[in-house]
Structures are given as structure tokens and as C-alpha cells.
Coordinates of N, CA and C and ligand atoms in Angstrom, one line a residue:
X1 N 123.2 207.9 183.7 CA 122.4 208.7 182.5 C 122.3 210.0 181.7
X2 N 122.5 209.8 180.8 CA 121.8 211.0 179.8 C 120.1 211.2 179.6
X3 N 120.5 212.6 179.6 CA 118.2 212.6 179.1 C 119.4 213.8 178.1
X4 N 119.8 214.0 176.2 CA 119.3 215.5 176.1 C 118.4 215.7 175.6
X5 N 117.3 216.0 176.1 CA 116.3 216.4 175.6 C 114.9 216.1 176.4
X6 N 114.7 217.1 177.4 CA 113.4 216.7 178.1 C 112.9 218.5 178.5
X7 N 112.1 219.1 179.5 CA 111.4 219.7 179.5 C 111.6 220.4 180.8
X8 N 112.9 220.9 181.0 CA 112.3 220.7 183.2 C 111.0 221.8 184.0
X9 N 111.4 222.8 183.0 CA 109.9 224.2 183.8 C 109.0 223.7 183.3
X10 N 108.4 222.1 182.4 CA 107.6 222.0 182.4 C 106.7 220.9 183.7
X11 N 107.4 220.5 184.1 CA 107.1 219.3 185.4 C 106.1 220.3 186.2
X12 N 105.7 219.3 186.5 CA 104.3 219.4 187.9 C 104.8 221.0 188.8
X13 N 106.2 219.6 189.4 CA 107.0 220.7 190.7 C 108.4 220.2 189.7
X14 N 109.2 221.8 188.7 CA 110.4 221.1 188.4 C 111.4 221.6 189.7
X15 N 111.9 221.7 190.6 CA 112.4 221.5 191.7 C 112.6 220.0 192.2
X16 N 111.4 219.4 192.1 CA 111.4 218.1 192.7 C 112.2 217.1 191.9
X17 N 112.4 217.5 190.7 CA 113.0 216.5 189.5 C 114.0 217.4 189.2
X18 N 115.0 218.9 189.6 CA 116.3 218.9 189.6 C 116.7 217.9 190.6
X19 N 116.0 218.3 191.8 CA 116.5 217.2 193.4 C 117.3 215.8 192.8
X20 N 115.5 215.5 192.2 CA 116.0 213.6 191.6 C 117.8 214.0 190.7
X21 N 117.4 215.0 189.8 CA 118.7 215.2 189.0 C 120.6 214.8 189.6
X22 N 120.2 215.6 191.0 CA 121.2 215.6 191.6 C 122.1 214.8 192.4
X23 N 120.6 213.7 192.4 CA 121.1 212.6 193.8 C 121.6 212.0 192.6
X24 N 120.5 210.7 191.4 CA 121.0 210.6 190.8 C 122.6 211.0 189.9
X25 N 123.0 212.0 189.6 CA 123.8 212.0 188.8 C 123.9 212.7 187.2
X26 N 122.2 212.5 186.7 CA 122.2 212.3 185.6 C 122.8 213.7 184.4
X27 N 123.6 214.1 183.5 CA 123.5 215.0 182.7 C 122.2 215.0 182.4
X28 N 121.8 216.4 181.9 CA 120.0 216.3 181.6 C 120.3 218.2 180.5
X29 N 119.8 217.9 179.1 CA 120.0 218.8 178.3 C 117.8 219.7 179.1
X30 N 117.9 219.8 179.5 CA 117.0 221.4 178.9 C 116.5 222.4 178.5
X31 N 115.5 221.7 177.8 CA 115.3 222.5 176.4 C 114.1 222.9 176.6
X32 N 114.0 224.6 176.0 CA 113.1 225.6 176.0 C 111.9 225.5 175.3
X33 N 110.4 226.0 175.4 CA 109.9 226.0 174.1 C 109.3 227.3 173.6
X34 N 109.4 228.5 174.6 CA 109.6 229.9 174.0 C 111.1 230.1 174.7
X35 N 111.2 231.9 174.2 CA 112.3 232.4 174.0 C 112.4 233.3 175.8
X36 N 111.2 232.9 176.7 CA 111.1 233.8 176.7 C 110.9 233.1 178.1
X37 N 110.9 232.5 177.5 CA 111.3 231.2 179.4 C 112.3 230.8 179.4
X38 N 113.1 231.3 178.9 CA 115.1 230.4 178.7 C 115.7 231.1 180.3
X39 N 115.9 232.7 180.7 CA 116.1 232.6 181.6 C 115.7 232.0 182.9
X40 N 113.6 231.5 183.3 CA 113.7 231.2 184.1 C 114.0 230.1 184.6
X41 N 113.9 228.9 183.2 CA 114.6 227.9 183.1 C 115.6 227.5 183.8
X42 N 115.9 228.1 183.2 CA 118.5 228.3 183.5 C 118.3 228.5 184.6
X43 N 117.7 229.4 185.8 CA 117.7 229.0 187.0 C 117.4 228.0 187.7
X44 N 116.0 227.5 187.1 CA 115.7 226.3 187.6 C 117.2 225.1 188.2
X45 N 118.0 224.7 187.2 CA 119.5 224.4 187.6 C 120.1 224.7 188.7
X46 N 119.6 225.8 189.6 CA 120.7 226.1 190.1 C 122.3 226.0 190.9
X47 N 122.4 226.1 189.3 CA 124.5 226.3 189.1 C 124.4 224.7 188.9
X48 N 123.7 223.9 189.1 CA 123.9 222.5 188.6 C 124.6 222.3 187.2
X49 N 125.7 221.4 186.7 CA 126.4 221.7 186.4 C 126.4 220.8 185.1
X50 N 125.8 219.5 185.4 CA 125.4 218.7 184.6 C 123.9 218.7 184.4
X51 N 123.3 220.1 184.0 CA 122.2 220.5 184.1 C 122.0 221.5 182.8
X52 N 122.7 221.9 181.2 CA 122.9 222.6 180.5 C 121.1 223.5 179.9
X53 N 121.1 224.2 180.0 CA 119.6 224.9 179.4 C 120.0 225.2 177.9
X54 N 119.2 225.2 177.2 CA 118.6 225.5 175.9 C 118.4 226.1 175.2
X55 N 118.0 227.4 174.6 CA 117.5 227.9 173.9 C 116.4 227.5 173.2
X56 N 115.5 227.8 173.4 CA 115.0 227.2 171.8 C 112.9 228.1 172.2
X57 N 112.3 227.5 170.5 CA 111.1 228.4 170.4 C 110.5 226.5 169.9
X58 N 109.7 226.7 170.0 CA 108.8 225.3 169.5 C 107.6 224.9 168.7
X59 N 108.5 224.6 167.1 CA 107.8 225.4 166.4 C 106.4 225.1 166.4
X60 N 105.8 224.3 167.6 CA 104.0 224.5 167.7 C 103.5 225.3 167.8
X61 N 104.4 226.3 168.6 CA 104.2 227.3 169.3 C 104.7 229.2 168.8
X62 N 104.7 228.3 167.0 CA 105.3 229.9 166.0 C 104.8 230.6 166.5
X63 N 103.3 230.3 165.5 CA 101.8 231.3 165.2 C 101.4 231.7 166.4
X64 N 101.9 231.7 168.4 CA 101.3 232.1 168.7 C 102.2 233.2 169.3
X65 N 103.6 232.7 169.7 CA 104.9 233.7 170.2 C 106.1 234.2 169.4
X66 N 104.8 235.0 168.6 CA 106.6 234.6 166.9 C 106.2 236.9 167.7
X67 N 105.9 237.3 168.5 CA 106.5 238.1 169.1 C 107.6 238.1 170.0
X68 N 107.9 236.6 170.2 CA 109.3 236.5 171.3 C 110.3 236.8 170.0
X69 N 109.8 236.1 168.9 CA 111.3 235.7 168.0 C 112.6 237.1 168.1
X70 N 112.5 238.2 167.9 CA 113.6 239.0 168.8 C 114.1 238.9 169.5
X71 N 113.8 238.7 170.9 CA 114.4 237.6 172.2 C 116.0 236.8 171.8
X72 N 115.6 235.9 170.6 CA 116.4 234.7 170.4 C 118.0 236.1 170.2
X73 N 118.0 237.0 169.7 CA 119.1 237.9 168.8 C 119.6 238.3 170.2
X74 N 119.0 238.3 170.9 CA 119.2 239.2 173.2 C 119.6 238.1 173.8
X75 N 119.6 236.6 173.6 CA 119.3 236.0 174.6 C 120.9 234.7 174.2
X76 N 120.8 234.9 172.8 CA 121.8 233.6 171.9 C 122.5 234.1 172.9
X77 N 124.2 235.1 172.9 CA 125.3 234.3 173.6 C 125.0 233.8 175.7
X78 N 124.2 234.4 175.7 CA 123.9 232.9 176.9 C 123.4 231.8 176.7
X79 N 123.4 231.6 175.5 CA 123.0 230.2 175.4 C 123.9 229.0 175.1
X80 N 124.6 227.4 175.7 CA 125.6 227.0 175.2 C 124.5 226.1 174.4
X81 N 123.2 226.2 174.4 CA 122.4 225.1 173.3 C 121.7 225.8 173.4
X82 N 120.8 225.4 171.2 CA 119.7 225.4 171.4 C 118.5 224.7 171.2
X83 N 117.2 224.3 171.2 CA 116.3 223.9 171.3 C 116.0 223.7 171.7
X84 N 113.8 223.8 172.0 CA 114.2 222.7 170.9 C 113.2 224.0 169.3
X85 N 114.0 223.6 168.4 CA 113.4 224.7 167.3 C 113.5 223.3 166.6
X86 N 112.8 224.0 165.4 CA 112.2 222.8 163.9 C 110.9 222.8 164.0
X87 N 110.0 221.9 162.9 CA 109.1 222.1 161.5 C 107.7 220.6 162.4
X88 N 107.2 221.2 162.7 CA 105.7 220.0 162.5 C 104.7 221.1 161.2
X89 N 104.9 219.4 160.7 CA 104.0 218.9 159.6 C 102.5 218.7 160.3
X90 N 102.0 218.1 161.3 CA 101.6 217.8 162.0 C 99.9 217.8 161.2
X91 N 98.9 217.1 161.3 CA 97.7 218.1 161.9 C 97.3 219.2 162.5
X92 N 96.9 220.3 162.4 CA 97.2 221.4 163.4 C 97.3 222.1 163.8
X93 N 99.0 222.1 162.6 CA 99.9 222.1 162.5 C 101.1 223.5 161.4
X94 N 100.5 221.4 160.7 CA 101.0 222.0 158.5 C 99.8 223.6 158.1
X95 N 99.9 223.8 159.0 CA 98.6 225.4 158.3 C 99.3 226.7 158.7
X96 N 100.3 226.2 159.4 CA 101.2 227.3 160.2 C 102.6 227.4 159.2
X97 N 102.7 226.4 158.2 CA 104.1 226.0 158.0 C 105.6 227.7 157.5
X98 N 104.6 228.0 156.7 CA 105.3 229.0 156.2 C 105.5 229.4 157.7
X99 N 105.2 230.0 158.4 CA 105.4 230.4 159.4 C 106.5 230.4 160.8
X100 N 106.2 228.7 160.8 CA 107.5 227.9 161.7 C 108.6 228.1 160.9
X101 N 108.6 228.2 159.1 CA 109.8 228.2 158.4 C 110.4 229.7 158.0
X102 N 109.6 230.9 158.7 CA 110.5 231.6 158.2 C 111.4 231.6 160.2
X103 N 111.1 231.3 161.7 CA 111.0 231.2 162.7 C 112.7 230.8 163.0
X104 N 112.8 229.2 162.7 CA 113.1 228.7 162.9 C 114.2 229.3 161.4
X105 N 114.5 229.5 160.0 CA 114.8 230.0 159.3 C 115.4 231.8 160.0
X106 N 115.1 232.0 161.2 CA 115.7 233.2 161.3 C 116.4 232.6 162.7
X107 N 116.2 231.8 163.9 CA 116.6 231.6 164.7 C 118.1 230.5 164.4
X108 N 118.8 230.1 162.9 CA 119.2 229.5 162.4 C 120.4 230.8 162.4
X109 N 119.5 231.3 161.7 CA 120.6 232.5 161.1 C 121.9 232.9 162.5
X110 N 120.0 233.0 163.8 CA 121.1 233.9 164.8 C 121.8 232.5 165.3
X111 N 122.0 232.3 164.9 CA 123.0 230.3 165.9 C 124.4 230.6 165.1
X112 N 124.0 230.9 163.9 CA 124.9 231.0 163.5 C 126.1 232.8 162.8
X113 N 125.8 233.2 163.0 CA 125.8 234.6 162.9 C 126.6 234.0 164.8
X114 N 126.1 234.0 165.7 CA 126.9 233.2 167.4 C 127.6 232.9 167.0
X115 N 128.2 232.0 166.0 CA 129.2 231.4 165.8 C 128.7 229.9 165.7
X116 N 128.0 229.4 165.4 CA 127.1 227.6 165.9 C 127.2 227.2 166.9
X117 N 125.6 226.5 167.6 CA 125.3 226.0 167.9 C 125.5 224.1 168.2
X118 N 124.9 223.3 169.2 CA 124.4 222.0 168.5 C 123.3 222.5 169.3
X119 N 122.3 222.1 168.3 CA 120.5 221.9 168.2 C 119.7 220.8 168.3
X120 N 119.3 220.8 169.4 CA 118.0 219.9 169.3 C 117.0 220.2 169.0
X121 N 116.5 219.2 167.9 CA 116.5 219.3 166.1 C 114.2 218.8 166.4
X122 N 113.2 219.5 166.7 CA 112.8 218.3 166.1 C 111.7 218.8 164.8
X123 N 111.3 217.6 164.4 CA 111.1 217.2 162.8 C 110.2 216.7 162.0
X124 N 108.9 216.5 163.6 CA 107.7 215.7 162.9 C 107.1 216.0 161.4
X125 N 106.4 215.2 161.0 CA 105.7 215.4 160.3 C 106.5 215.9 158.8
X126 N 107.9 216.6 159.0 CA 108.6 217.8 158.5 C 110.4 217.6 158.6
X127 N 110.3 216.0 157.8 CA 111.5 215.7 158.1 C 112.4 216.0 157.3
X128 N 112.1 216.0 155.4 CA 112.3 216.9 154.3 C 112.7 217.9 154.7
X129 N 111.7 218.4 154.6 CA 112.1 220.4 155.0 C 112.6 220.1 156.1
X130 N 112.3 220.2 157.2 CA 114.1 220.6 158.0 C 114.9 219.6 157.8
X131 N 115.7 219.4 156.5 CA 116.3 219.0 156.7 C 116.8 219.5 155.1
X132 N 116.2 220.3 154.7 CA 116.5 221.6 153.5 C 116.9 222.3 154.4
X133 N 116.5 223.2 155.0 CA 116.4 224.2 155.6 C 117.8 224.4 156.6
X134 N 118.1 222.8 156.7 CA 119.3 223.2 157.8 C 120.7 222.7 157.2
X135 N 119.7 222.5 156.0 CA 121.1 221.7 154.6 C 121.7 224.0 154.1
X136 N 120.4 223.8 154.6 CA 121.1 226.3 153.8 C 121.3 226.6 154.9
X137 N 121.9 226.3 155.8 CA 122.1 227.1 156.8 C 122.9 226.7 157.7
X138 N 124.6 226.0 157.4 CA 125.1 225.2 157.4 C 126.6 225.5 158.8
X139 N 126.3 227.1 159.2 CA 126.7 227.5 159.4 C 126.2 227.6 160.8
X140 N 124.8 227.1 161.0 CA 124.0 226.9 162.2 C 124.9 226.3 163.8
X141 N 125.5 225.2 163.1 CA 125.9 224.5 164.1 C 125.3 222.7 163.1
X142 N 125.8 222.2 164.7 CA 125.5 220.4 164.4 C 123.3 219.9 165.3
X143 N 122.9 219.9 164.4 CA 122.0 219.1 164.7 C 122.0 218.8 165.1
X144 N 120.9 217.5 166.2 CA 120.7 216.8 166.7 C 119.2 216.6 166.6
X145 N 118.9 215.1 166.3 CA 117.1 215.4 165.7 C 116.0 214.6 165.9
X146 N 116.0 215.7 167.4 CA 115.1 214.4 168.0 C 113.6 213.7 168.2
X147 N 113.9 212.3 168.8 CA 112.5 212.2 168.0 C 112.3 211.8 167.3
X148 N 113.9 211.3 165.8 CA 113.2 211.6 164.3 C 112.4 210.9 163.9
X149 N 111.7 210.9 162.9 CA 110.7 209.7 163.0 C 110.2 210.0 161.7
X150 N 111.8 210.3 160.4 CA 111.6 210.6 159.2 C 111.4 209.3 158.6
X151 N 111.5 208.6 156.9 CA 111.8 207.6 156.6 C 113.2 207.4 156.2
X152 N 113.3 206.1 155.8 CA 114.8 204.9 155.7 C 115.4 206.2 155.4
X153 N 114.5 207.2 154.4 CA 115.6 208.3 152.7 C 115.9 209.7 154.0
X154 N 115.4 209.8 154.6 CA 115.1 210.9 155.0 C 116.3 210.6 155.8
X155 N 116.6 209.7 156.6 CA 117.3 209.4 157.7 C 119.2 209.3 156.9
X156 N 118.8 209.0 156.1 CA 120.0 209.0 155.1 C 121.0 210.0 155.3
X157 N 120.1 210.7 154.3 CA 119.9 211.8 154.3 C 120.5 212.8 155.1
X158 N 119.7 213.2 156.5 CA 120.2 213.5 157.5 C 121.5 212.8 158.5
X159 N 122.3 211.9 158.0 CA 123.4 210.7 158.3 C 123.9 211.6 157.9
X160 N 123.9 211.2 156.4 CA 124.9 212.4 155.2 C 125.3 213.6 155.8
X161 N 124.0 214.2 156.2 CA 125.2 216.0 156.5 C 125.2 215.5 157.9
X162 N 125.4 214.2 158.7 CA 126.6 214.9 160.0 C 125.4 214.8 161.3
X163 N 124.3 214.5 161.2 CA 123.3 215.0 162.4 C 123.4 213.8 162.5
X164 N 123.4 214.1 164.2 CA 122.8 212.8 165.6 C 121.7 213.0 165.3
X165 N 121.7 212.4 166.4 CA 119.9 211.2 166.5 C 119.4 211.8 168.7
X166 N 118.5 211.4 169.0 CA 118.0 211.1 170.5 C 117.7 210.6 170.7
X167 N 117.3 209.6 171.2 CA 116.5 209.0 171.2 C 115.8 208.4 172.5
X168 N 114.1 207.9 173.0 CA 113.9 208.0 174.1 C 112.9 206.9 173.6
X169 N 112.9 206.2 174.9 CA 111.4 205.2 175.1 C 110.6 205.5 174.8
X170 N 110.1 206.3 174.1 CA 108.7 206.1 173.7 C 108.5 206.0 172.9
X171 N 109.5 206.5 171.3 CA 110.3 206.5 170.4 C 110.8 204.9 169.8
X172 N 111.0 204.2 170.6 CA 111.1 202.7 171.0 C 110.2 201.8 170.6
X173 N 109.3 202.9 171.3 CA 108.1 201.8 171.7 C 107.3 201.5 170.3
X174 N 107.7 202.5 168.8 CA 106.9 201.4 167.8 C 108.4 201.7 166.5
X175 N 107.6 199.6 165.7 CA 108.8 199.0 164.9 C 109.5 200.0 164.3
X176 N 108.9 201.5 163.8 CA 109.3 202.4 162.4 C 110.4 203.2 163.5
X177 N 110.6 202.8 164.7 CA 111.6 204.4 165.8 C 112.5 203.3 165.5
X178 N 112.5 202.2 166.3 CA 113.5 201.0 166.5 C 113.8 200.6 164.9
X179 N 113.8 200.4 164.2 CA 114.1 200.1 162.4 C 115.1 201.4 162.1
X180 N 114.1 202.9 162.1 CA 115.5 203.5 161.9 C 116.2 203.7 163.3
X181 N 116.5 203.3 164.2 CA 117.6 203.6 165.8 C 119.0 201.8 165.0
X182 N 118.5 200.9 164.6 CA 119.0 200.1 164.0 C 120.0 200.4 163.1
X183 N 119.5 202.1 162.3 CA 120.1 202.6 161.1 C 121.1 203.4 161.1
X184 N 121.2 203.8 162.5 CA 121.8 204.9 162.6 C 123.7 204.7 163.2
X185 N 124.2 205.8 163.2 CA 125.4 205.6 163.3 C 125.6 205.5 164.8
X186 N 126.1 204.2 165.4 CA 126.4 204.3 166.7 C 127.4 205.1 167.3
X187 N 128.1 206.0 166.4 CA 128.6 207.1 167.4 C 127.4 208.7 167.7
X188 N 126.8 208.5 166.9 CA 125.9 209.7 166.6 C 124.3 210.4 167.6
X189 N 124.6 208.8 168.4 CA 123.4 208.1 169.4 C 123.4 208.5 170.7
X190 N 122.3 210.2 171.4 CA 122.6 210.2 172.4 C 121.2 209.3 173.1
X191 N 120.7 209.8 174.5 CA 119.5 209.2 174.8 C 118.3 210.6 175.2
X192 N 117.2 210.6 175.1 CA 116.9 211.4 175.9 C 115.3 210.9 176.5
X193 N 114.7 211.4 177.0 CA 113.1 211.4 177.6 C 112.0 211.9 176.5
X194 N 112.2 213.7 176.9 CA 110.9 214.8 175.7 C 110.5 214.8 177.6
X195 N 110.4 214.3 178.8 CA 109.1 214.6 179.3 C 109.4 215.8 180.1
X196 N 107.9 216.3 180.3 CA 106.3 215.5 180.5 C 106.2 215.0 179.2
X197 N 106.3 215.8 178.1 CA 105.6 215.2 177.0 C 105.8 213.6 176.6
X198 N 106.0 213.1 177.3 CA 106.5 211.7 176.8 C 105.7 210.6 177.5
X199 N 105.1 209.8 177.3 CA 104.9 208.9 178.2 C 105.2 207.3 178.3
X200 N 104.9 206.8 178.3 CA 105.0 205.7 178.6 C 104.1 204.5 179.5
X201 N 103.2 204.0 178.6 CA 102.7 202.8 179.3 C 101.5 204.1 180.5
X202 N 101.8 205.5 179.3 CA 101.1 206.5 180.9 C 101.3 207.4 181.4
X203 N 102.0 206.6 182.2 CA 103.4 207.7 183.2 C 104.3 208.5 182.2
X204 N 104.7 209.7 182.6 CA 105.0 210.4 182.5 C 106.7 210.1 182.6
X205 N 107.7 210.4 182.2 CA 108.9 210.6 181.9 C 109.8 211.5 182.4
X206 N 111.2 210.7 183.1 CA 111.3 211.7 183.8 C 112.8 211.7 183.9
X207 N 113.9 212.1 183.8 CA 114.8 212.5 182.5 C 115.7 210.8 183.4
X208 N 115.5 210.3 185.1 CA 116.2 208.7 185.0 C 114.9 208.0 184.0
X209 N 114.1 208.3 183.0 CA 113.8 207.4 183.0 C 114.9 206.9 181.5
X210 N 115.7 207.9 181.1 CA 116.9 207.7 180.1 C 117.6 206.2 179.8
X211 N 117.4 206.0 180.7 CA 117.7 204.2 180.5 C 117.3 203.8 180.6
X212 N 116.0 203.8 180.6 CA 114.9 202.6 179.8 C 115.4 202.7 177.9
X213 N 115.8 203.5 177.5 CA 116.1 204.1 176.8 C 117.2 203.9 176.1
X214 N 118.1 203.0 176.9 CA 119.9 202.8 176.4 C 119.0 200.9 176.5
X215 N 118.6 200.6 177.0 CA 118.2 199.7 177.2 C 117.5 199.3 176.1
X216 N 116.7 200.0 175.2 CA 116.2 199.6 174.0 C 116.5 199.1 173.0
X217 N 118.0 200.2 173.2 CA 118.8 200.5 172.4 C 119.7 199.6 172.1
X218 N 120.0 199.0 173.3 CA 121.2 197.8 173.3 C 120.0 196.5 172.5
X219 N 119.3 196.7 172.8 CA 118.5 195.5 172.1 C 118.0 195.1 170.8
X220 N 117.6 196.8 169.8 CA 118.2 196.4 168.9 C 119.2 196.1 168.2
X221 N 120.3 196.7 168.7 CA 121.4 196.8 167.9 C 122.0 195.8 168.3
X222 N 121.0 194.1 169.3 CA 122.1 193.0 169.9 C 123.0 193.7 170.3
X223 N 123.6 194.8 171.3 CA 124.0 194.8 172.5 C 123.5 194.6 174.1
X224 N 125.5 194.3 174.6 CA 124.6 194.6 175.8 C 124.7 195.9 176.6
X225 N 123.1 195.7 177.6 CA 122.8 197.7 177.5 C 124.1 198.2 178.8
X226 N 124.8 197.8 178.9 CA 126.2 198.3 180.4 C 127.3 198.9 178.6
X227 N 127.7 198.2 177.2 CA 128.0 199.1 176.3 C 127.8 200.4 175.4
X228 N 126.5 199.9 175.6 CA 126.0 201.1 174.9 C 125.5 201.9 175.8
X229 N 125.9 201.9 177.0 CA 125.8 203.1 178.1 C 126.9 203.1 177.8
X230 N 128.3 202.9 177.8 CA 130.0 203.4 177.7 C 129.7 203.6 176.0
X231 N 129.2 204.1 175.2 CA 128.5 204.2 174.1 C 128.5 206.0 173.7
X232 N 127.5 205.4 174.6 CA 126.3 206.5 174.3 C 126.5 208.2 175.5
X233 N 127.7 207.2 176.6 CA 128.4 208.7 177.1 C 129.7 209.1 176.5
X234 N 130.4 207.5 176.1 CA 131.5 208.8 174.5 C 130.8 209.5 173.8
X235 N 129.9 209.5 173.4 CA 129.0 210.4 172.8 C 128.6 211.7 173.5
X236 N 128.2 211.6 174.6 CA 127.5 212.7 174.6 C 128.9 213.1 175.3
X237 N 129.7 212.6 175.2 CA 131.1 213.4 176.2 C 131.9 214.8 174.6
X238 N 131.6 213.8 173.1 CA 131.5 214.2 171.9 C 131.1 215.2 172.3
X239 N 129.9 215.9 171.7 CA 128.8 216.6 171.5 C 129.2 217.6 172.3
X240 N 129.5 217.1 173.7 CA 129.9 218.7 174.6 C 131.2 219.3 174.6
X241 N 132.1 218.9 173.8 CA 133.1 219.7 173.0 C 133.0 219.9 171.9
X242 N 131.4 219.4 171.2 CA 131.9 219.8 170.0 C 130.8 221.2 170.4
X243 N 130.3 221.3 171.1 CA 129.6 222.4 171.9 C 131.0 223.4 172.6
X244 N 131.4 223.4 173.2 CA 132.0 224.2 174.3 C 133.3 224.6 172.8
X245 N 133.5 224.1 171.2 CA 133.8 224.1 170.5 C 133.0 225.6 170.0
X246 N 132.4 225.2 170.3 CA 131.2 226.7 169.6 C 131.5 227.7 169.9
X247 N 131.5 228.0 171.6 CA 131.1 228.7 172.5 C 132.4 229.7 172.5
X248 N 133.3 228.6 171.7 CA 134.4 230.0 171.9 C 135.3 230.4 171.1
X249 N 135.3 230.2 169.6 CA 134.5 230.8 168.5 C 134.0 232.6 168.2
X250 N 134.4 233.0 168.6 CA 134.0 234.4 168.4 C 132.8 233.9 167.4
X251 N 132.4 235.4 167.7 CA 130.3 235.7 166.8 C 131.4 236.6 166.1
X252 N 130.6 236.4 164.5 CA 131.0 236.8 163.3 C 130.0 238.6 163.6
X253 N 131.3 239.6 162.9 CA 131.1 240.7 163.5 C 129.3 241.1 162.9
Ligands
MN301 MN1 110.6 217.9 173.2

């Protein structure tokens, strides 16, 4: 089971979730929403190698936390993964787009200087802008577009740029989400939950719920869930290798 985007530190009882992960053997990318949260969130994993912590700065917080931006440079060497980062053009956030872009660019530059990373990307209502900025910063690494909700054309552009995708159960609840997943390259799809933000039928999702996404993807692809599970596992191994390769690369002077 692979949950490539969840917020461990934001659950009511993170230790209980870590225990659950230990028990189920799930692999988890624990993304942070602020640079300040990185060290504490990494500590939550208690050395469990199946939990990797990503250094993030959620675009919805860009305008409130910009004083934390400088921490990115300091923390980057200790982060094998970056996320969640990106842009949010939805109501209430689009007013801060210029600042979001500044934060996003800053982090991509820091990521490039550190040799690149695998990055979990938020692009809600801002897919084209997010892709533009990723395209300007090819040295930043490999983007994994989380809960992608762009158009079919934006999807095709992202695929051409070499982007990956992480798919959660909530995304599969919409016809548009399912349609996008139907058109994604099978070798670049991972599962996620986006818990505790994401819910299904009013229930908060936990990392083990990534299995629900496997079942839904199988349905859309017309495959057996076991086959999709194998594919996602193979994909996960590839993305881990990519992340390790980035980390072995020396940082630019
Ligand atoms: Mn998230």
C-alpha cells in the first residue's frame, strides 16, 4: 500500500497513525505544509524507513508564512522529497497568486541548487500556471502532480513534461477525476490519500485507505485491482530510485 501524499502531522493523533502504518506496512510520503513543520514531522516517523518526510510550503499558506521561506535553504539538504508546494487559484487564494508564485519559484530554485528532488505538487485551479513555472525550472526535478484537476489538454502537457500523478479516493469520486485517470500513463501513477484533509462520505482518510484508490483506478482502467496494485508498486520503486539518484547528485556550488 502506497500513500504518496498525506499530512501525518495534521491528524488528531499522529502517533496512532504511525503505529497503524507500522502495523499495515504501508509506504507513506508525509508532506508538510510549512517549512517550520518539517523537523517535527520528520521526528514523528521515528526512524520508520517506510515513512519519508517531504519539505513543503502549501500555496494556501504562502501569504501567512512567507517569513519561513528562508528556512527552505537550510532544510533542503535533509529532505529527500519536496512537497507539498505549488499554486492554488481557487477562491480566497487567487488574490495572493503573485506571492504564491514567488514562493513556488523560490523553492524550485532551492531544489535545483540541491541537485533536484521528487516533488509533490498542488495545482488546484492553477494547472497551467503551475506547469509554466515547473517548465521554467527543469533542474528542480520530477513533479508528482497530486490530486490533479486540470483540463485534458493540461494533463497532456504535464505528461509531455514528464510529470507523474498521485491519485486518491476523493479524486475518484468525480467524473472529471476518473476521466483524467483514464488518460494517465500507467507507469507514472501513484496512490495517495491527502488525509486528514481529504474525506470520503464524511470520513477522514488514513494512509491505509490508499487501497480504495487502487480499486477505483482498476475500475477505470478495466484491470484487476491486484494488477493495478502491482503496477503502482513497480511505479513506487521507480520514483524512489529517482529520488535516491537526486540525493546522490552533488549540489551545485
Ligand atoms: Mn495535501
